[in-house]
Each structure stands twice: as C-alpha cells, then as structure tokens.
Short mmCIF file of C-alpha atoms in Angstrom, two decimals:
data_model
loop_
_atom_site.label_atom_id
_atom_site.label_comp_id
_atom_site.label_asym_id
_atom_site.label_seq_id
_atom_site.Cartn_x
_atom_site.Cartn_y
_atom_site.Cartn_z
CA VAL A 8 15.58 -21.01 -31.10
CA VAL A 9 12.78 -22.35 -29.03
CA GLY A 10 13.86 -20.41 -25.76
CA SER A 11 14.12 -16.96 -27.66
CA THR A 12 10.72 -17.59 -29.34
CA ILE A 13 9.26 -18.43 -25.90
CA GLY A 14 11.11 -15.40 -24.33
CA ALA A 15 9.74 -13.09 -27.12
CA LEU A 16 6.25 -14.24 -26.87
CA ALA A 17 6.24 -13.76 -22.95
CA LEU A 18 7.63 -10.17 -23.48
CA ALA A 19 4.91 -9.42 -26.11
CA ALA A 20 2.15 -10.82 -23.81
CA LEU A 21 3.55 -8.81 -20.95
CA THR A 22 3.62 -5.59 -22.98
CA LEU A 23 0.10 -6.11 -24.48
CA THR A 24 -1.55 -7.04 -21.22
CA THR A 25 0.04 -4.18 -19.43
CA LEU A 26 -0.97 -1.73 -22.16
CA ASP A 27 -4.55 -3.10 -22.19
CA SER A 28 -4.79 -2.76 -18.41
CA PHE A 29 -3.46 0.76 -18.57
CA ALA A 30 -6.04 1.74 -21.26
CA ARG A 31 -9.16 0.01 -19.66
CA THR A 32 -8.48 1.18 -16.15
CA GLY A 33 -7.62 4.69 -17.19
CA ARG A 34 -10.71 4.85 -19.55
CA TYR A 35 -12.87 3.73 -16.54
CA VAL A 36 -11.55 6.30 -14.27
CA VAL A 37 -11.63 9.03 -16.73
CA GLN A 38 -15.33 8.12 -17.49
CA GLU A 39 -16.19 8.10 -13.69
CA LEU A 40 -14.52 11.52 -13.12
CA GLY A 41 -16.04 12.98 -16.42
CA GLY A 42 -19.45 12.85 -14.86
CA ARG A 43 -21.71 14.65 -17.52
CA THR A 44 -19.01 15.95 -19.48
CA PRO A 45 -17.87 14.53 -23.06
CA LEU A 46 -15.24 12.64 -21.00
CA ALA A 47 -17.99 10.28 -19.79
CA ARG A 48 -18.21 8.96 -23.43
CA PRO A 49 -16.09 5.76 -23.91
CA LEU A 50 -14.51 6.95 -27.29
CA VAL A 51 -13.55 10.31 -25.80
CA ALA A 52 -12.15 8.72 -22.62
CA SER A 53 -10.23 6.29 -24.60
CA ALA A 54 -8.63 8.93 -26.54
CA PHE A 55 -7.88 11.00 -23.67
CA VAL A 56 -6.07 8.10 -22.04
CA THR A 57 -4.27 7.18 -25.11
CA LEU A 58 -3.05 10.71 -25.68
CA ALA A 59 -1.95 10.96 -21.97
CA GLY A 60 -0.17 7.73 -22.17
CA PHE A 61 1.64 8.68 -25.46
CA LEU A 62 2.64 11.93 -23.97
CA LEU A 63 4.13 10.22 -20.94
CA TYR A 64 6.09 7.77 -23.13
CA TRP A 65 7.28 10.75 -25.32
CA LYS A 66 8.41 13.12 -22.51
CA VAL A 67 9.15 10.96 -19.57
CA PRO A 68 12.18 8.53 -19.48
CA PHE A 69 11.27 4.93 -19.17
CA MET A 70 13.08 4.44 -15.79
CA ASP A 71 11.14 7.49 -14.36
CA LEU A 72 7.82 5.81 -15.25
CA TRP A 73 9.00 2.57 -13.87
CA ASN A 74 9.99 4.07 -10.45
CA GLY A 75 6.57 5.66 -10.39
CA LEU A 76 4.97 2.33 -11.15
CA VAL A 77 7.00 0.66 -8.37
CA LEU A 78 5.84 3.29 -5.91
CA GLY A 79 2.32 3.16 -6.96
CA GLY A 80 2.44 -0.59 -6.29
CA LEU A 81 3.81 0.17 -2.85
CA LEU A 82 0.80 2.46 -2.26
CA LEU A 83 -1.61 -0.32 -3.61
CA LEU A 84 0.02 -2.77 -1.31
CA LEU A 85 -0.66 -0.60 1.80
CA LEU A 86 -4.34 -0.72 0.93
CA PRO A 87 -5.23 -4.13 2.26
CA PHE A 88 -3.24 -3.80 5.50
CA CYS A 89 -4.96 -0.41 6.12
CA VAL A 90 -8.35 -1.81 5.49
CA LEU A 91 -7.75 -4.90 7.76
CA LEU A 92 -6.63 -2.35 10.56
CA VAL A 93 -9.64 -0.23 10.20
CA MET A 94 -12.10 -3.12 9.89
CA HIS A 95 -10.70 -4.73 13.00
CA ARG A 96 -10.89 -1.33 14.81
CA ALA A 97 -14.53 -0.87 13.56
CA GLU A 98 -15.74 -4.23 14.92
CA GLY A 99 -14.55 -3.28 18.27
CA ARG A 100 -12.32 -6.50 18.82
CA ALA A 101 -9.30 -6.35 20.76
CA PHE A 102 -5.94 -6.75 18.95
CA ARG A 103 -4.41 -10.06 19.80
CA LEU A 104 -0.72 -10.63 19.19
CA PRO A 105 -0.84 -12.84 15.99
CA GLN A 106 -3.42 -10.50 14.37
CA LEU A 107 -1.39 -7.50 15.22
CA LEU A 108 1.90 -8.87 13.83
CA HIS A 109 0.15 -9.93 10.68
CA ILE A 110 -0.89 -6.28 10.08
CA ALA A 111 1.61 -4.30 12.06
CA LEU A 112 4.86 -5.95 10.64
CA PRO A 113 4.09 -5.40 7.04
CA LEU A 114 2.93 -1.78 7.75
CA ALA A 115 6.02 -1.11 9.77
CA PHE A 116 8.08 -2.00 6.69
CA LEU A 117 5.81 -0.66 3.89
CA VAL A 118 5.21 2.85 5.43
CA PRO A 119 8.79 3.86 5.99
CA THR A 120 10.02 2.25 2.65
CA THR A 121 7.31 4.18 0.73
CA ILE A 122 8.00 7.44 2.43
CA ALA A 123 11.69 7.01 1.73
CA GLY A 124 11.20 6.10 -1.87
CA LEU A 125 8.93 9.08 -2.54
CA ILE A 126 11.26 11.56 -0.95
CA TYR A 127 14.28 9.97 -2.71
CA LEU A 128 12.81 10.20 -6.09
CA LEU A 129 11.30 13.70 -5.49
CA ARG A 130 14.91 15.08 -4.51
CA LYS A 131 16.42 13.02 -7.51
CA TYR A 132 14.14 14.69 -9.86
CA LEU A 133 14.42 18.25 -8.41
CA VAL A 134 18.25 18.43 -8.15
CA ALA A 135 19.00 16.95 -11.42
CA ASP A 136 20.96 18.97 -13.91
CA GLU A 137 17.86 19.44 -15.87
CA ILE A 138 14.79 19.28 -13.61
CA LYS A 139 12.31 16.52 -14.46
CA TRP A 140 9.14 18.49 -13.93
CA ILE A 141 6.76 15.67 -15.05
CA SER A 142 8.44 13.02 -13.04
CA ALA A 143 8.45 15.17 -10.03
CA ALA A 144 4.89 16.18 -10.54
CA MET A 145 4.08 12.29 -10.80
CA VAL A 146 5.83 11.71 -7.44
CA LEU A 147 4.13 14.68 -5.85
CA PHE A 148 0.81 13.05 -6.92
CA LEU A 149 1.82 9.81 -5.34
CA MET A 150 2.87 11.75 -2.06
CA ALA A 151 -0.63 13.40 -2.24
CA LEU A 152 -2.24 9.88 -2.40
CA PHE A 153 -0.03 8.62 0.39
CA VAL A 154 -0.85 11.53 2.66
CA ALA A 155 -4.61 11.22 1.80
CA LEU A 156 -4.42 7.45 2.73
CA VAL A 157 -2.61 8.09 6.05
CA VAL A 158 -5.14 10.88 7.03
CA ASP A 159 -8.22 8.74 6.15
CA VAL A 160 -7.04 5.72 8.10
CA THR A 161 -5.98 7.69 10.93
CA ARG A 162 -9.46 9.55 11.06
CA ARG A 163 -11.12 6.19 10.98
CA LEU A 164 -8.98 4.67 13.77
CA VAL A 165 -9.43 7.62 16.04
CA ARG A 166 -13.24 7.86 15.35
CA ARG A 167 -15.36 6.35 18.09
CA THR A 168 -17.86 4.05 16.64
#
C-alpha cells in the first residue's frame, strides 16, 4: 500500500512538473517570438501553447511524442560539447589529448546517434501504412535544428579570429 502510494505520488509529480515546464517554457518562447503581436501577451501566449499541446496530445500517438522528446534531448545534449569546442577554438588554445577526448569522444557518439535516430524515425513515419504527417513534421523540424547547429558550429570553427 505504501509503495503504490509513493509510486502514484511520484508519477503525479513527474507529470505535473513536465506539463508545467512545457507550458512555461513554451509561453516564454512564444512571447519572445511574438514581438509586438498579441502573442507577446502572457495570456494569449499561454492559450496558444496550451492549445498546441492539446492538439499534439489529441493527434499524435504518445510514443511518437516520446521519440521526439528523446531526440530533442539528444540535440540539447550536443549543445554543451559544441559550445566547449567553439570556446576552445575562440581562445586560440591548442587541443591537448585529455581535452580533446572529453569533447571529441562524446561528440563522436552523439552526432551519428542523433543522425541515425532522426533518419530512422522520419523513414518510419513516412513509410507507415498511414503516413504520420505531424510526427514526420516534428522530426523534420528537429533535423532542421540539427543542421542549423552543425552549420553554425562549423562556421565558428572555420572563422579566423
């Protein structure tokens, strides 16, 4: 009885904090992108994010959302390593072996894993009996973010400063 109560409490806490983080972060992003439009107002931005979340919940299978969340997490995980790489290059320091291994090894694992996951899911969603357009669009958006990250990091590494 105690174990199931604690488990239910943990599940409820996880669900509530995830939904709160989604809504709050989404509202901030919509407000920033809204500029001087009505989307910059907190109530309008909150309604927009809540409606978008509800539509995703209603139209996209949970596992597709989960796969997108995992790949989004992999993209976020790439950021600190890319920032370290760019900062190291910008400071003009030579890469020593320990520093290079702490940056290059994780990147050597994360980049191909992310690419493979994105391609796998896109193919899975496009060749299904019933094409999952919303899920495929979500993966294409993540692919665009990945390409933008790679282009920006490459541009900064090649730049002579």
